[in-house]
Amino acid sequence: MATETGEAKKTKPTEAEGSETKKTEVVKKSKVESSIQTWKKKNWYPIISEKLFENNVLGETPLEEWKKVSGRIINVNMMTITGEMKRQHINIIYKITNFKDKKLYATPMGYKISSAYLKRIVRRGRNRIDDSFLVKTIDNKVMRIKTIAVTRTLTKRSLRSKLKRILVYETAELAKTVDFFRFLEEVLRYRYQLTIGGMLNKIRPIKQVEVKLLELVDIDPKLVPNYSFKDIRELQEKYRKPREERQEERPRVHEQKTEAKESNTESVAEPTAKKEVPVQE
């Protein structure tokens, strides 16, 4: 009888198993060779920006057929375009739309900023006002805009809702006068944020206004609501008057403090007169 040992008995593979392993190895080699051949056929082509930052190279991509890349969406960091470190939290959404002279051309379709940047601008003792709404440009393109406004101090809910209405109204009015690419340029150049922040600052001190997301939406322009805010000027004047009055009163308060200090110094400088005590004889 054969003695049993602790080592496992080695069994020789059968002819069927050996043929299967050889087939799998052949299939793997053929896949690797085919992938290498396809990569050899591809060439690297530059991606050029259109409409905004014209003739700037966004990057390169391998290409075998133009149809496979048409309509592809790419996200490009603004720091790679402008070279500014301050813009690294901004990503521009591009869509590849054309191929000409061995170059790919991409059109901007939107804009977004990183969530880590938003967390840094919001601090304790402040309120954030978030909103998402649709606006229509002069060339009948519909945009989805997500904004955030940060106040310098805590603000009542009623006043926050009014600030939100003003932000939406002013944005819709601005979009009616420009096309999509001009509006996107205003946002990227930070002009839109400064103008809206200045309007809101007349009512309540605002630290910062940012656009979290801006993108084109495939919606009928007729479905975009008309934003109306008739009492916006009255509201601005209502909250502006007390602020101007406080600024006028500040010099008076300063003068009163200086007068009080001068009177205190004079009283300390003058020696107190000693009372004469009658002498008893």
CSV table of C-alpha atoms in Angstrom, one decimal:
chain,number,residue,atom,x,y,z
A,1,MET,CA,0.0,0.0,0.0
A,2,ALA,CA,1.2,3.5,-0.7
A,3,THR,CA,2.1,5.5,2.3
A,4,GLU,CA,0.3,8.8,2.8
A,5,THR,CA,2.6,11.9,3.2
A,6,GLY,CA,1.9,15.5,4.3
A,7,GLU,CA,2.7,16.9,0.9
A,8,ALA,CA,-0.1,17.2,-1.6
A,9,LYS,CA,0.1,14.8,-4.5
A,10,LYS,CA,1.0,16.5,-7.7
A,11,THR,CA,-1.4,15.5,-10.5
A,12,LYS,CA,-0.4,16.0,-14.1
A,13,PRO,CA,-2.8,18.2,-16.2
A,14,THR,CA,-4.9,16.4,-18.7
A,15,GLU,CA,-4.8,17.1,-22.4
A,16,ALA,CA,-8.0,19.1,-22.3
A,17,GLU,CA,-6.8,21.4,-19.5
A,18,GLY,CA,-3.5,21.9,-21.3
A,19,SER,CA,-5.2,22.9,-24.5
A,20,GLU,CA,-7.5,25.4,-22.7
A,21,THR,CA,-4.6,27.2,-21.0
A,22,LYS,CA,-2.8,27.5,-24.3
A,23,LYS,CA,-6.0,29.0,-25.9
A,24,THR,CA,-6.2,31.7,-23.1
A,25,GLU,CA,-2.6,32.6,-23.5
A,26,VAL,CA,-3.1,33.0,-27.2
A,27,VAL,CA,-6.2,35.2,-26.7
A,28,LYS,CA,-4.3,37.5,-24.2
A,29,LYS,CA,-1.4,37.9,-26.6
A,30,SER,CA,-3.7,38.7,-29.5
A,31,LYS,CA,-5.5,41.4,-27.4
A,32,VAL,CA,-2.2,43.0,-26.4
A,33,GLU,CA,-1.0,43.0,-30.0
A,34,SER,CA,-4.3,44.5,-31.2
A,35,SER,CA,-4.3,47.3,-28.6
A,36,ILE,CA,-0.7,48.1,-29.6
A,37,GLN,CA,-1.6,48.3,-33.2
A,38,THR,CA,-4.6,50.6,-32.5
A,39,TRP,CA,-2.4,52.9,-30.5
A,40,LYS,CA,0.2,53.0,-33.3
A,41,LYS,CA,-2.6,54.1,-35.7
A,42,LYS,CA,-3.6,57.0,-33.4
A,43,ASN,CA,-2.0,60.4,-33.5
A,44,TRP,CA,-1.9,63.1,-30.9
A,45,TYR,CA,-3.9,66.3,-31.8
A,46,PRO,CA,-4.1,69.6,-29.8
A,47,ILE,CA,-7.4,70.9,-28.5
A,48,ILE,CA,-7.9,74.6,-29.1
A,49,SER,CA,-10.3,76.9,-27.2
A,50,GLU,CA,-12.9,78.8,-29.2
A,51,LYS,CA,-15.0,81.9,-28.2
A,52,LEU,CA,-13.1,82.4,-25.0
A,53,PHE,CA,-9.3,82.3,-24.6
A,54,GLU,CA,-9.1,81.9,-28.3
A,55,ASN,CA,-6.1,80.0,-29.7
A,56,ASN,CA,-5.1,78.8,-26.3
A,57,VAL,CA,-4.1,75.1,-26.2
A,58,LEU,CA,-6.3,73.2,-23.6
A,59,GLY,CA,-4.4,69.9,-24.0
A,60,GLU,CA,-3.9,67.0,-26.4
A,61,THR,CA,-5.7,63.7,-27.1
A,62,PRO,CA,-5.0,60.6,-29.2
A,63,LEU,CA,-7.3,60.4,-32.2
A,64,GLU,CA,-8.0,57.7,-34.8
A,65,GLU,CA,-11.3,58.9,-36.1
A,66,TRP,CA,-12.9,62.4,-35.7
A,67,LYS,CA,-16.4,61.0,-35.2
A,68,LYS,CA,-15.3,59.2,-32.0
A,69,VAL,CA,-14.3,62.4,-30.3
A,70,SER,CA,-17.0,64.7,-31.6
A,71,GLY,CA,-19.3,66.0,-28.8
A,72,ARG,CA,-16.9,64.8,-26.0
A,73,ILE,CA,-17.1,66.9,-22.8
A,74,ILE,CA,-13.9,67.9,-21.1
A,75,ASN,CA,-13.1,69.8,-17.9
A,76,VAL,CA,-10.2,72.2,-18.0
A,77,ASN,CA,-8.7,73.9,-14.9
A,78,MET,CA,-8.5,77.6,-15.4
A,79,MET,CA,-5.0,77.7,-14.0
A,80,THR,CA,-3.7,75.7,-17.0
A,81,ILE,CA,-5.1,78.4,-19.3
A,82,THR,CA,-4.2,81.6,-17.5
A,83,GLY,CA,-1.2,80.3,-15.4
A,84,GLU,CA,-2.7,82.0,-12.3
A,85,MET,CA,-2.6,80.0,-9.0
A,86,LYS,CA,-5.6,81.9,-7.7
A,87,ARG,CA,-7.8,80.4,-10.4
A,88,GLN,CA,-7.1,76.7,-9.6
A,89,HIS,CA,-10.5,76.3,-7.9
A,90,ILE,CA,-12.3,77.1,-11.2
A,91,ASN,CA,-13.0,74.4,-13.9
A,92,ILE,CA,-14.4,75.3,-17.3
A,93,ILE,CA,-16.6,72.8,-19.1
A,94,TYR,CA,-15.7,72.5,-22.8
A,95,LYS,CA,-17.3,70.5,-25.6
A,96,ILE,CA,-15.3,69.4,-28.7
A,97,THR,CA,-17.2,70.6,-31.7
A,98,ASN,CA,-14.9,70.9,-34.7
A,99,PHE,CA,-11.8,69.4,-36.4
A,100,LYS,CA,-9.8,71.5,-38.8
A,101,ASP,CA,-6.2,71.5,-40.0
A,102,LYS,CA,-5.2,68.6,-37.7
A,103,LYS,CA,-6.6,70.5,-34.7
A,104,LEU,CA,-9.6,69.9,-32.4
A,105,TYR,CA,-11.7,72.9,-31.4
A,106,ALA,CA,-13.7,73.1,-28.2
A,107,THR,CA,-16.5,75.5,-27.2
A,108,PRO,CA,-17.1,76.5,-23.6
A,109,MET,CA,-20.4,75.2,-22.2
A,110,GLY,CA,-20.2,76.1,-18.5
A,111,TYR,CA,-18.3,76.7,-15.4
A,112,LYS,CA,-18.0,75.3,-11.9
A,113,ILE,CA,-15.9,75.8,-8.7
A,114,SER,CA,-14.6,73.2,-6.3
A,115,SER,CA,-16.6,72.4,-3.1
A,116,ALA,CA,-13.4,72.8,-1.0
A,117,TYR,CA,-13.2,76.5,-2.0
A,118,LEU,CA,-16.8,77.1,-0.9
A,119,LYS,CA,-16.1,75.6,2.6
A,120,ARG,CA,-13.2,78.1,3.1
A,121,ILE,CA,-15.3,81.2,2.5
A,122,VAL,CA,-18.1,80.3,4.9
A,123,ARG,CA,-17.3,80.9,8.6
A,124,ARG,CA,-19.0,81.0,11.9
A,125,GLY,CA,-21.1,84.1,12.6
A,126,ARG,CA,-22.1,84.6,9.0
A,127,ASN,CA,-25.0,83.5,6.8
A,128,ARG,CA,-24.9,81.9,3.4
A,129,ILE,CA,-27.6,82.5,0.8
A,130,ASP,CA,-27.8,79.7,-1.8
A,131,ASP,CA,-30.0,79.7,-4.8
A,132,SER,CA,-30.5,78.0,-8.2
A,133,PHE,CA,-32.5,79.5,-11.0
A,134,LEU,CA,-32.8,79.7,-14.8
A,135,VAL,CA,-32.1,82.8,-16.9
A,136,LYS,CA,-32.3,83.6,-20.6
A,137,THR,CA,-29.7,85.4,-22.6
A,138,ILE,CA,-30.2,87.8,-25.6
A,139,ASP,CA,-29.4,84.9,-28.0
A,140,ASN,CA,-32.2,82.8,-26.5
A,141,LYS,CA,-29.9,80.4,-24.6
A,142,VAL,CA,-31.1,79.1,-21.2
A,143,MET,CA,-28.6,78.9,-18.4
A,144,ARG,CA,-28.8,77.2,-15.0
A,145,ILE,CA,-27.0,79.3,-12.4
A,146,LYS,CA,-26.2,78.3,-8.8
A,147,THR,CA,-25.0,81.2,-6.7
A,148,ILE,CA,-23.9,81.7,-3.1
A,149,ALA,CA,-23.7,85.0,-1.2
A,150,VAL,CA,-22.0,85.2,2.2
A,151,THR,CA,-22.9,88.0,4.7
A,152,ARG,CA,-20.5,89.6,7.1
A,153,THR,CA,-22.8,89.2,10.1
A,154,LEU,CA,-25.8,87.1,11.0
A,155,THR,CA,-28.9,88.2,9.1
A,156,LYS,CA,-32.7,87.7,9.6
A,157,ARG,CA,-34.4,85.2,7.4
A,158,SER,CA,-36.8,87.8,6.0
A,159,LEU,CA,-33.9,90.0,4.9
A,160,ARG,CA,-32.1,87.0,3.4
A,161,SER,CA,-35.1,86.2,1.2
A,162,LYS,CA,-35.1,89.8,0.0
A,163,LEU,CA,-31.4,89.6,-0.8
A,164,LYS,CA,-32.0,86.4,-2.7
A,165,ARG,CA,-34.8,88.0,-4.8
A,166,ILE,CA,-32.6,91.0,-5.6
A,167,LEU,CA,-29.8,88.7,-6.7
A,168,VAL,CA,-32.1,86.7,-9.0
A,169,TYR,CA,-33.7,89.8,-10.5
A,170,GLU,CA,-30.4,91.6,-11.2
A,171,THR,CA,-28.9,88.5,-12.8
A,172,ALA,CA,-31.9,88.0,-15.1
A,173,GLU,CA,-31.8,91.6,-16.1
A,174,LEU,CA,-28.1,91.4,-16.9
A,175,ALA,CA,-28.5,88.2,-18.9
A,176,LYS,CA,-31.1,89.8,-21.1
A,177,THR,CA,-28.5,92.3,-22.5
A,178,VAL,CA,-25.6,89.9,-23.4
A,179,ASP,CA,-25.1,86.6,-25.1
A,180,PHE,CA,-24.0,83.4,-23.3
A,181,PHE,CA,-20.3,83.7,-24.0
A,182,ARG,CA,-20.2,87.3,-22.9
A,183,PHE,CA,-22.0,86.4,-19.7
A,184,LEU,CA,-19.6,83.5,-19.0
A,185,GLU,CA,-16.7,85.9,-19.6
A,186,GLU,CA,-18.1,88.3,-17.1
A,187,VAL,CA,-18.3,85.5,-14.5
A,188,LEU,CA,-14.7,84.3,-15.3
A,189,ARG,CA,-13.3,87.8,-15.0
A,190,TYR,CA,-15.2,88.3,-11.7
A,191,ARG,CA,-17.1,91.3,-12.9
A,192,TYR,CA,-20.5,89.8,-12.4
A,193,GLN,CA,-19.7,88.9,-8.8
A,194,LEU,CA,-18.5,92.4,-8.0
A,195,THR,CA,-21.5,94.1,-9.5
A,196,ILE,CA,-24.1,91.9,-7.7
A,197,GLY,CA,-22.1,92.1,-4.5
A,198,GLY,CA,-22.1,95.9,-4.7
A,199,MET,CA,-25.9,96.0,-5.2
A,200,LEU,CA,-26.5,93.6,-2.2
A,201,ASN,CA,-24.0,95.6,-0.1
A,202,LYS,CA,-26.3,98.6,-0.2
A,203,ILE,CA,-28.8,96.7,1.9
A,204,ARG,CA,-26.6,94.4,4.0
A,205,PRO,CA,-22.8,94.1,4.3
A,206,ILE,CA,-21.8,91.2,2.0
A,207,LYS,CA,-18.5,89.5,2.2
A,208,GLN,CA,-18.5,87.6,-1.0
A,209,VAL,CA,-20.7,86.5,-4.0
A,210,GLU,CA,-19.7,83.4,-6.0
A,211,VAL,CA,-21.2,81.4,-8.8
A,212,LYS,CA,-21.0,77.7,-7.9
A,213,LEU,CA,-22.2,76.4,-11.3
A,214,LEU,CA,-23.1,77.8,-14.7
A,215,GLU,CA,-24.2,75.6,-17.5
A,216,LEU,CA,-26.4,75.5,-20.6
A,217,VAL,CA,-29.7,73.8,-20.4
A,218,ASP,CA,-31.7,72.3,-23.3
A,219,ILE,CA,-35.0,74.0,-22.4
A,220,ASP,CA,-37.4,76.1,-24.4
A,221,PRO,CA,-36.7,79.8,-23.6
A,222,LYS,CA,-40.4,80.4,-23.2
A,223,LEU,CA,-40.5,78.2,-20.1
A,224,VAL,CA,-38.0,80.5,-18.3
A,225,PRO,CA,-40.0,82.5,-15.7
A,226,ASN,CA,-40.0,86.3,-15.7
A,227,TYR,CA,-38.5,87.6,-12.4
A,228,SER,CA,-40.0,90.8,-11.2
A,229,PHE,CA,-39.1,92.9,-8.2
A,230,LYS,CA,-40.8,96.2,-8.3
A,231,ASP,CA,-39.9,97.5,-4.8
A,232,ILE,CA,-36.1,96.9,-5.2
A,233,ARG,CA,-35.2,100.6,-5.4
A,234,GLU,CA,-37.5,101.4,-2.4
A,235,LEU,CA,-35.8,98.6,-0.4
A,236,GLN,CA,-32.3,99.8,-1.2
A,237,GLU,CA,-33.3,103.4,-0.2
A,238,LYS,CA,-34.9,102.1,3.0
A,239,TYR,CA,-31.8,100.3,4.2
A,240,ARG,CA,-29.4,102.9,2.8
A,241,LYS,CA,-30.7,105.9,4.8
A,242,PRO,CA,-29.9,104.6,8.3
A,243,ARG,CA,-26.4,103.7,7.1
A,244,GLU,CA,-25.8,107.2,5.7
A,245,GLU,CA,-27.1,108.7,8.8
A,246,ARG,CA,-24.7,106.6,10.9
A,247,GLN,CA,-21.8,107.7,8.7
A,248,GLU,CA,-22.8,111.4,9.3
A,249,GLU,CA,-23.1,110.8,13.1
A,250,ARG,CA,-19.7,109.2,13.4
A,251,PRO,CA,-17.7,112.6,13.3
A,252,ARG,CA,-20.1,114.0,15.9
A,253,VAL,CA,-19.5,111.1,18.2
A,254,HIS,CA,-15.7,111.4,17.7
A,255,GLU,CA,-15.9,115.1,18.5
A,256,GLN,CA,-17.9,114.4,21.7
A,257,LYS,CA,-15.3,111.9,22.8
A,258,THR,CA,-12.4,114.3,22.2
A,259,GLU,CA,-14.2,117.1,24.1
A,260,ALA,CA,-14.8,114.7,27.0
A,261,LYS,CA,-11.1,113.7,27.0
A,262,GLU,CA,-10.0,117.4,27.0
A,263,SER,CA,-12.3,118.2,29.9
A,264,ASN,CA,-10.9,115.3,31.9
A,265,THR,CA,-7.3,116.4,31.2
A,266,GLU,CA,-8.1,120.0,32.3
A,267,SER,CA,-9.7,118.8,35.5
A,268,VAL,CA,-6.7,116.7,36.3
A,269,ALA,CA,-4.2,119.5,35.4
A,270,GLU,CA,-5.9,122.2,37.6
A,271,PRO,CA,-5.0,121.7,41.3
A,272,THR,CA,-8.0,121.6,43.7
A,273,ALA,CA,-8.3,124.7,45.9
A,274,LYS,CA,-7.8,124.0,49.6
A,275,LYS,CA,-10.6,124.9,51.9
A,276,GLU,CA,-9.7,127.5,54.6
A,277,VAL,CA,-10.3,126.2,58.0
A,278,PRO,CA,-11.2,128.9,60.6
A,279,VAL,CA,-8.8,129.1,63.5
A,280,GLN,CA,-10.3,129.1,66.9
A,281,GLU,CA,-8.8,131.6,69.4
